[in-house]
Coordinates of C-alpha atoms (C1' of nucleotides) in Angstrom, one line a residue:
Chain A
M216 CA 0.0 0.0 0.0
T217 CA 2.9 2.3 0.6
I218 CA 3.9 2.1 -3.0
E219 CA 0.5 3.0 -4.2
E220 CA 0.5 5.9 -1.8
R221 CA 3.8 7.2 -3.0
R222 CA 2.7 6.9 -6.6
Q223 CA -0.4 9.0 -5.8
R224 CA 1.8 11.6 -4.0
E225 CA 4.2 11.8 -7.0
K226 CA 1.3 12.2 -9.4
E227 CA 0.0 15.0 -7.3
Q228 CA 3.4 16.7 -7.3
R229 CA 3.8 16.3 -11.0
R230 CA 0.3 17.8 -11.5
T231 CA 1.3 20.7 -9.3
A232 CA 4.6 21.2 -11.2
I233 CA 2.6 21.3 -14.5
V234 CA 0.2 23.9 -13.1
D235 CA 3.2 25.9 -11.9
A236 CA 4.7 25.9 -15.4
A237 CA 1.3 26.7 -17.0
E238 CA 1.0 29.7 -14.7
R239 CA 4.4 31.1 -15.6
V240 CA 3.7 30.8 -19.4
F241 CA 0.0 31.9 -19.3
F242 CA 0.9 34.9 -17.0
A243 CA 3.8 35.9 -19.2
K244 CA 2.1 35.5 -22.6
G245 CA -1.6 35.4 -22.1
F246 CA -3.9 32.5 -22.9
D247 CA -3.9 32.9 -26.7
Q248 CA -0.2 33.5 -27.1
A249 CA 0.8 30.7 -24.7
T250 CA 1.5 27.3 -26.3
V251 CA 1.2 23.9 -24.8
D252 CA 4.6 23.1 -26.1
E253 CA 6.1 26.0 -24.2
I254 CA 4.3 24.9 -21.0
A255 CA 5.7 21.4 -21.5
D256 CA 9.2 22.8 -22.0
C257 CA 8.8 24.9 -18.9
A258 CA 7.7 21.9 -16.9
E259 CA 10.6 19.8 -18.4
L260 CA 8.1 17.2 -19.7
S261 CA 6.9 16.2 -23.1
K262 CA 3.6 17.5 -24.4
G263 CA 2.2 14.0 -24.3
T264 CA 2.6 13.8 -20.6
L265 CA 0.7 17.1 -20.1
Y266 CA -2.2 15.4 -21.8
L267 CA -2.0 12.5 -19.4
Y268 CA -2.6 15.0 -16.5
F269 CA -4.9 17.5 -18.2
D270 CA -7.6 17.4 -20.9
G271 CA -6.0 20.3 -22.8
K272 CA -5.1 23.9 -22.8
D273 CA -8.5 25.0 -21.3
D274 CA -8.2 22.5 -18.5
L275 CA -4.7 23.8 -17.6
Y276 CA -6.2 27.3 -17.4
R277 CA -9.1 26.0 -15.3
A278 CA -6.6 24.6 -12.8
I279 CA -5.2 28.1 -12.4
I280 CA -8.7 29.5 -11.8
F281 CA -9.2 26.9 -9.2
R282 CA -6.0 28.0 -7.4
A283 CA -7.0 31.6 -7.6
L284 CA -10.4 31.0 -6.1
K285 CA -8.9 28.9 -3.4
L286 CA -6.4 31.7 -2.5
L287 CA -9.0 34.4 -2.6
T288 CA -11.5 32.4 -0.5
T289 CA -8.8 31.6 2.1
A290 CA -7.8 35.3 2.2
F291 CA -11.4 36.3 2.9
E292 CA -11.6 33.7 5.7
K293 CA -8.5 34.9 7.3
A294 CA -9.6 38.6 7.0
I295 CA -13.0 38.1 8.6
A296 CA -11.4 36.2 11.5
R297 CA -9.6 39.4 12.5
H298 CA -12.9 41.3 13.1
E299 CA -15.9 41.1 15.4
T300 CA -19.0 42.5 13.9
G301 CA -20.7 41.6 10.7
I302 CA -20.3 45.0 9.0
E303 CA -16.6 45.1 9.9
K304 CA -16.2 41.7 8.3
V305 CA -18.0 42.8 5.1
W306 CA -15.6 45.8 5.0
A307 CA -12.7 43.5 5.6
I308 CA -13.6 41.4 2.7
G309 CA -13.8 44.4 0.5
T310 CA -10.4 45.5 1.6
E311 CA -9.0 42.1 1.1
Y312 CA -10.4 41.9 -2.4
V313 CA -8.4 45.1 -3.3
N314 CA -5.4 43.7 -1.5
F315 CA -5.7 40.5 -3.5
Y316 CA -5.4 42.5 -6.7
R317 CA -2.2 44.2 -5.4
E318 CA -0.6 41.0 -4.3
H319 CA -1.7 38.7 -7.1
P320 CA -2.6 40.8 -10.1
D321 CA -2.2 37.8 -12.4
Y322 CA -4.7 35.7 -10.5
F323 CA -7.1 38.6 -10.4
D324 CA -6.8 39.1 -14.1
A325 CA -7.2 35.4 -14.7
L326 CA -10.4 35.4 -12.7
I327 CA -11.7 38.4 -14.5
H328 CA -10.9 37.1 -18.0
Y329 CA -12.2 33.6 -17.3
H330 CA -15.6 32.7 -18.8
G331 CA -16.3 29.0 -18.4
Q332 CA -19.3 27.1 -19.6
K333 CA -22.6 28.5 -18.3
T334 CA -23.2 25.4 -16.1
E335 CA -19.7 25.2 -14.7
T336 CA -19.1 26.3 -11.1
F337 CA -16.4 25.9 -8.6
Y338 CA -18.3 25.1 -5.5
E339 CA -15.3 23.9 -3.5
H340 CA -13.9 27.4 -2.9
D341 CA -16.5 30.1 -3.3
P342 CA -15.7 33.6 -2.1
L343 CA -19.3 34.5 -2.4
K344 CA -20.3 31.9 0.2
V345 CA -18.0 33.7 2.7
L346 CA -19.7 37.0 2.0
I347 CA -23.2 35.6 2.3
D348 CA -22.4 34.2 5.8
V349 CA -20.9 37.5 6.8
V350 CA -23.9 39.6 5.7
Q351 CA -26.2 37.3 7.5
E352 CA -24.1 37.7 10.6
G353 CA -24.2 41.5 10.3
I354 CA -28.0 41.5 10.1
A355 CA -28.2 39.2 13.1
D356 CA -25.8 41.2 15.2
G357 CA -27.5 44.5 14.3
T358 CA -24.6 46.2 12.6
I359 CA -26.2 45.9 9.1
R360 CA -29.6 47.4 8.4
S361 CA -32.3 45.0 9.3
G362 CA -34.9 44.6 6.6
L363 CA -32.2 43.9 4.0
D364 CA -32.4 40.5 2.4
P365 CA -29.0 39.0 3.3
L366 CA -28.7 36.6 0.3
K367 CA -29.7 39.2 -2.3
T368 CA -27.6 41.9 -0.6
A369 CA -24.5 39.6 -0.6
I370 CA -24.9 38.7 -4.2
I371 CA -25.3 42.3 -5.2
L372 CA -22.2 43.3 -3.1
W373 CA -20.2 40.6 -4.8
G374 CA -21.3 41.4 -8.3
Q375 CA -21.0 45.2 -8.1
T376 CA -17.7 45.2 -6.3
T377 CA -16.2 42.8 -8.8
G378 CA -17.5 44.9 -11.6
L379 CA -16.1 48.1 -10.2
L380 CA -12.7 46.6 -9.4
Q381 CA -12.7 45.2 -13.0
I382 CA -13.1 48.5 -14.7
A383 CA -11.0 50.4 -12.1
F384 CA -8.0 48.1 -12.5
T385 CA -8.2 47.0 -16.2
M386 CA -9.0 50.5 -17.5
C387 CA -6.7 52.2 -15.0
E388 CA -4.8 54.4 -17.4
A389 CA -7.8 55.0 -19.6
I390 CA -9.8 56.3 -16.7
R391 CA -7.0 58.5 -15.5
D392 CA -6.4 59.9 -19.0
A393 CA -10.0 60.4 -20.0
Y394 CA -11.6 61.6 -16.8
R395 CA -8.6 62.8 -14.7
V396 CA -9.6 60.7 -11.7
D397 CA -7.5 58.3 -9.7
P398 CA -9.0 54.8 -9.8
E399 CA -7.9 54.3 -6.2
E400 CA -9.9 57.3 -5.1
I401 CA -13.0 55.9 -6.9
I402 CA -12.6 52.6 -5.1
S403 CA -12.4 54.2 -1.7
Y404 CA -15.3 56.5 -2.5
Y405 CA -17.3 53.4 -3.5
F406 CA -16.4 51.7 -0.2
D407 CA -17.6 54.7 1.8
L408 CA -20.8 54.9 -0.2
T409 CA -21.6 51.3 0.2
Y410 CA -20.7 51.2 3.9
H411 CA -23.2 54.0 4.6
N412 CA -25.8 52.2 2.6
L413 CA -25.4 49.0 4.6
K414 CA -24.8 50.1 8.1
A415 CA -27.6 50.1 10.6
G416 CA -29.0 53.2 12.3
Chain B
M67 CA -16.0 62.2 -58.6
T68 CA -19.3 60.2 -58.7
I69 CA -17.4 57.1 -59.5
E70 CA -15.1 57.5 -56.5
E71 CA -18.1 58.2 -54.3
R72 CA -19.8 55.0 -55.5
R73 CA -16.6 53.0 -54.9
Q74 CA -16.5 54.3 -51.4
R75 CA -20.1 53.5 -50.8
E76 CA -19.6 50.0 -52.2
K77 CA -16.6 49.5 -49.9
E78 CA -18.6 50.5 -47.0
Q79 CA -21.4 48.1 -47.9
R80 CA -18.9 45.3 -48.3
R81 CA -17.4 46.0 -45.0
T82 CA -20.9 46.0 -43.4
A83 CA -21.7 42.7 -45.1
I84 CA -18.5 41.2 -43.7
V85 CA -19.3 42.3 -40.2
D86 CA -22.8 40.9 -40.6
A87 CA -21.3 37.5 -41.6
A88 CA -18.7 37.7 -38.7
E89 CA -21.6 38.4 -36.3
R90 CA -23.5 35.3 -37.4
V91 CA -20.5 33.0 -37.1
F92 CA -19.1 34.5 -33.9
F93 CA -22.5 34.5 -32.2
A94 CA -23.2 30.9 -33.3
K95 CA -19.9 29.4 -32.4
G96 CA -18.1 31.8 -30.1
F97 CA -14.8 33.5 -30.8
D98 CA -12.5 30.5 -30.5
Q99 CA -14.6 28.0 -32.4
A100 CA -15.4 30.5 -35.2
T101 CA -13.0 30.3 -38.2
V102 CA -12.1 33.0 -40.6
D103 CA -12.8 30.7 -43.5
E104 CA -16.3 30.1 -42.3
I105 CA -16.9 33.9 -42.0
A106 CA -15.6 34.3 -45.5
D107 CA -17.9 31.6 -46.8
C108 CA -20.8 33.2 -44.9
A109 CA -20.0 36.5 -46.6
E110 CA -19.6 34.8 -50.0
L111 CA -16.1 36.2 -50.3
S112 CA -12.7 34.7 -50.3
K113 CA -10.6 34.8 -47.1
G114 CA -8.1 37.1 -48.9
T115 CA -10.8 39.7 -49.4
L116 CA -11.6 39.7 -45.7
Y117 CA -8.0 40.6 -45.0
L118 CA -8.3 43.6 -47.4
Y119 CA -11.0 45.0 -45.2
F120 CA -9.9 43.9 -41.7
D121 CA -6.5 43.2 -40.0
G122 CA -7.6 39.8 -38.8
K123 CA -9.9 37.8 -36.6
D124 CA -9.5 40.1 -33.7
D125 CA -10.3 43.1 -35.8
L126 CA -13.5 41.5 -37.0
Y127 CA -14.5 41.0 -33.4
R128 CA -13.6 44.6 -32.6
A129 CA -16.0 45.8 -35.3
I130 CA -18.8 43.9 -33.6
I131 CA -17.9 45.5 -30.2
F132 CA -18.0 48.9 -31.9
R133 CA -21.5 48.1 -33.2
A134 CA -22.6 46.9 -29.7
L135 CA -21.3 50.1 -28.1
K136 CA -22.9 52.3 -30.6
L137 CA -26.3 50.5 -30.2
L138 CA -26.1 50.7 -26.4
T139 CA -25.1 54.3 -26.3
T140 CA -27.9 55.2 -28.7
A141 CA -30.4 53.3 -26.6
F142 CA -29.3 55.2 -23.6
E143 CA -29.6 58.5 -25.4
K144 CA -33.1 57.7 -26.5
A145 CA -34.1 56.5 -23.0
I146 CA -33.0 59.6 -21.2
A147 CA -34.8 61.8 -23.7
R148 CA -38.1 60.3 -22.4
H149 CA -37.5 61.7 -18.9
E150 CA -37.2 65.0 -17.2
T151 CA -35.2 64.8 -14.0
G152 CA -31.6 63.6 -13.5
I153 CA -32.5 60.7 -11.2
E154 CA -35.2 59.5 -13.5
K155 CA -32.7 59.5 -16.3
V156 CA -30.3 57.5 -14.3
W157 CA -33.0 55.0 -13.6
A158 CA -33.9 55.0 -17.3
I159 CA -30.4 54.1 -18.2
G160 CA -30.4 51.2 -15.7
T161 CA -33.6 49.9 -17.1
E162 CA -32.4 50.3 -20.6
Y163 CA -29.2 48.3 -19.8
V164 CA -31.3 45.4 -18.7
N165 CA -33.5 45.8 -21.7
F166 CA -30.4 45.7 -23.9
Y167 CA -29.5 42.3 -22.6
R168 CA -33.0 41.1 -23.3
E169 CA -33.1 42.4 -26.9
H170 CA -29.5 41.8 -27.8
P171 CA -28.0 39.1 -25.6
D172 CA -25.3 38.3 -28.1
Y173 CA -24.1 41.9 -28.1
F174 CA -24.2 42.0 -24.3
D175 CA -22.2 38.8 -24.1
A176 CA -19.7 40.2 -26.6
L177 CA -19.2 43.3 -24.6
I178 CA -18.8 41.3 -21.4
H179 CA -16.3 38.8 -22.9
Y180 CA -14.3 41.4 -24.7
H181 CA -11.0 42.4 -23.2
G182 CA -9.0 44.6 -25.5
Q183 CA -5.6 46.0 -25.1
K184 CA -5.1 48.0 -21.9
T185 CA -4.7 51.3 -23.8
E186 CA -7.5 50.7 -26.3
T187 CA -10.7 52.7 -25.9
F188 CA -13.8 53.3 -28.0
Y189 CA -14.3 57.0 -27.4
E190 CA -16.7 57.5 -30.3
H191 CA -19.7 55.8 -28.6
D192 CA -19.2 55.6 -24.8
P193 CA -22.2 54.7 -22.7
L194 CA -20.4 55.9 -19.6
K195 CA -20.2 59.4 -21.0
V196 CA -24.0 59.5 -21.2
L197 CA -24.3 58.4 -17.6
I198 CA -21.8 61.0 -16.3
D199 CA -23.8 63.8 -17.9
V200 CA -27.0 62.5 -16.4
V201 CA -25.6 62.2 -12.9
Q202 CA -24.3 65.8 -13.2
E203 CA -27.7 66.9 -14.3
G204 CA -29.4 65.1 -11.3
I205 CA -27.1 66.9 -8.9
A206 CA -27.7 70.2 -10.6
D207 CA -31.5 69.8 -10.6
G208 CA -31.5 68.6 -7.0
T209 CA -33.0 65.1 -7.6
I210 CA -29.7 63.4 -6.7
R211 CA -28.0 63.9 -3.3
S212 CA -25.9 67.0 -3.4
G213 CA -22.4 66.3 -2.0
L214 CA -21.9 63.3 -4.2
D215 CA -19.0 63.6 -6.6
P216 CA -20.8 63.3 -10.0
L217 CA -17.9 61.8 -11.9
K218 CA -16.9 59.2 -9.3
T219 CA -20.5 58.4 -8.7
A220 CA -21.2 57.8 -12.4
I221 CA -18.1 55.6 -12.8
I222 CA -19.1 53.6 -9.8
L223 CA -22.7 53.2 -11.0
W224 CA -21.4 52.0 -14.4
G225 CA -18.9 49.6 -13.0
Q226 CA -21.1 48.1 -10.3
T227 CA -24.1 47.8 -12.5
T228 CA -22.1 46.1 -15.3
G229 CA -20.7 43.7 -12.7
L230 CA -24.0 42.8 -11.3
L231 CA -25.7 42.2 -14.6
Q232 CA -22.7 40.1 -15.7
I233 CA -23.0 37.7 -12.8
A234 CA -26.8 37.8 -12.8
F235 CA -27.1 36.9 -16.5
T236 CA -24.1 34.7 -17.2
M237 CA -24.5 32.7 -14.0
C238 CA -28.2 32.8 -14.2
E239 CA -28.9 29.0 -13.8
A240 CA -26.0 28.5 -11.3
I241 CA -27.4 31.3 -9.0
R242 CA -30.9 29.9 -9.2
D243 CA -29.7 26.4 -8.4
A244 CA -27.2 27.2 -5.7
Y245 CA -29.0 29.9 -3.8
R246 CA -32.7 29.5 -4.9
V247 CA -33.0 33.2 -5.9
D248 CA -34.3 34.6 -9.1
P249 CA -31.6 36.8 -10.8
E250 CA -34.4 39.1 -12.0
E251 CA -35.4 39.7 -8.4
I252 CA -31.8 40.5 -7.4
I253 CA -31.5 43.0 -10.2
S254 CA -34.7 44.9 -9.2
Y255 CA -33.6 44.7 -5.6
Y256 CA -30.3 46.3 -6.6
F257 CA -32.1 49.0 -8.5
D258 CA -34.2 49.9 -5.5
L259 CA -31.2 49.9 -3.1
T260 CA -29.2 52.1 -5.4
Y261 CA -32.0 54.5 -6.1
H262 CA -32.5 55.1 -2.4
N263 CA -28.8 55.6 -2.0
L264 CA -28.7 58.2 -4.8
K265 CA -31.9 60.2 -4.4
A266 CA -31.9 63.6 -2.6
G267 CA -33.8 64.2 0.6
Chain C
dT251 C1' 18.5 -12.4 -10.3
dT252 C1' 15.5 -12.8 -14.3
dC253 C1' 11.5 -12.2 -16.8
dA254 C1' 6.6 -10.7 -17.4
dT255 C1' 3.3 -7.2 -16.6
dT256 C1' 1.6 -3.0 -15.5
dT257 C1' 2.2 2.0 -15.4
dA258 C1' 4.3 6.2 -17.0
dA259 C1' 6.4 9.1 -20.5
dT260 C1' 7.7 10.3 -25.1
dG261 C1' 7.8 12.9 -29.5
dA262 C1' 6.9 12.2 -34.3
dC263 C1' 2.8 12.9 -36.7
dT264 C1' -1.9 14.9 -38.2
dA265 C1' -5.4 18.1 -38.8
dT266 C1' -6.9 22.6 -38.3
dT267 C1' -6.5 27.3 -39.1
dG268 C1' -4.8 32.3 -39.0
dG269 C1' -2.6 34.9 -42.1
dT270 C1' 0.2 35.9 -46.8
dC271 C1' 1.0 36.9 -51.5
dA272 C1' 1.7 36.0 -56.4
dT273 C1' -1.8 35.7 -59.8
dT274 C1' -6.2 36.8 -62.0
dA275 C1' -10.2 39.5 -63.0
dA276 C1' -12.7 43.7 -63.4
dA277 C1' -13.2 48.4 -63.7
dT278 C1' -11.6 52.7 -65.3
dA279 C1' -8.9 56.0 -67.9
dT280 C1' -6.4 57.1 -72.2
Chain D
dA146 C1' -8.7 49.1 -78.4
dT147 C1' -5.2 49.3 -75.0
dA148 C1' -3.0 50.5 -70.7
dT149 C1' -3.4 51.2 -65.9
dT150 C1' -5.3 51.1 -61.7
dT151 C1' -8.1 48.7 -58.3
dA152 C1' -10.3 44.6 -56.3
dA153 C1' -10.6 39.8 -55.5
dT154 C1' -8.9 35.2 -55.3
dG155 C1' -7.3 30.8 -53.3
dA156 C1' -3.2 28.0 -53.2
dC157 C1' 0.1 28.1 -49.9
dC158 C1' 2.8 28.5 -45.4
dA159 C1' 3.7 28.4 -40.5
dA160 C1' 2.1 27.6 -36.1
dT161 C1' 0.1 24.7 -32.9
dA162 C1' -3.6 21.8 -30.3
dG163 C1' -4.2 17.3 -29.7
dT164 C1' -3.2 12.0 -30.7
dC165 C1' -1.1 7.6 -30.5
dA166 C1' 2.1 3.9 -31.5
dT167 C1' 6.4 3.2 -29.4
dT168 C1' 9.7 3.2 -25.6
dA169 C1' 11.2 3.3 -20.9
dA170 C1' 10.6 2.5 -16.1
dA171 C1' 8.8 0.5 -12.2
dT172 C1' 6.8 -3.4 -10.0
dG173 C1' 5.8 -8.2 -8.9
dA174 C1' 6.3 -13.2 -9.6
dA175 C1' 9.4 -17.1 -10.3

DNA sequence: TTCATTTAATGACTATTGGTCATTAAATAT
DNA sequence: ATATTTAATGACCAATAGTCATTAAATGAA
């Protein structure tokens, strides 16, 4: 049984090494310009081997998305653990989302640019789930306006924040040039607006 | 001079016919699965001719994005013309955005999935410009909270609304399945929340 | 140790396709 | 009628995603 276990472990390591290589190539060149051959070279494996571990180029990218979601979800969980009230936790998630872009811009862009099949979802690590719990907590502890529907509110917060960060970060220079506004300022303005719209009292 | 004019006109028509064909193929198959050869067949032209009118596959897609932006901007302009106050016009733009998805889901998806070069912008038809003007108008006529920064507010509205519609529409079934909420309800809930956050008094 | 069997890895090969360009056809001017 | 300019063609090339028959390595049995 030890042999079988070791084999499984080695398979997992090889898989991880392939995703590492895919990340380097995809992040350096973008999805279209990256080639499977280059990823194979980078992993010091033949192309055929890559196809033993993954279904193809798309599947390699999906593995990166999975990593990104896991990292983001974990970051959210750590961030909320540092706070007491529901609304503080919601704020912490927002801050952490911005922070995630700063520390992992490639993962952020990958998430933004990824459009999987309509039916496809990554339930295992879902940042939205964390947010839903926290909004519910805030309504329960009275720090978020009662009367708000927690589920709808959380989904709205998630969608709108993602949308704003997307245009703020991907069109950063364009916004500065065209409208003479600092995207950073827009984001903190948004946080204030939203905070006051959520908080109780 | 008449001959030259006619030639120009015919060039324009051919260009339009090519974009029509590109639209049919891209919308039926998606960007990756669509082939330039098929678009050429669909336009009843040789592939070489397509490359006389466009720089390549990306450029064909960009032409569709241009159309989509033009259509959306025009729809916004028509929508605001039917209302008097600033806040009503903001609401009208929101409604029109949803309506745009219903009437032209393919254009909506194309806009959502399109990620051009960082520097690239389509100034000619910019829906955000319309929104900025209208927010300014609402602050001037007192129907939108004074004290709001019109430019930042408009950019925030644009980004967050786009983000919410994106997840609401592209993850429609997933949201319904996972959370048992109707995306339509979420959107109208969002509109109400945002309206009350904007309106004066 | 030796040989058979299972498992893992390879890279030459194929099919597809984005893009090019020398050639042909058509329109226009002389 | 002929020359010249403009438009269109499709055979061709290069790049590359994905396959598969072959080889190599690891494991187990004798």
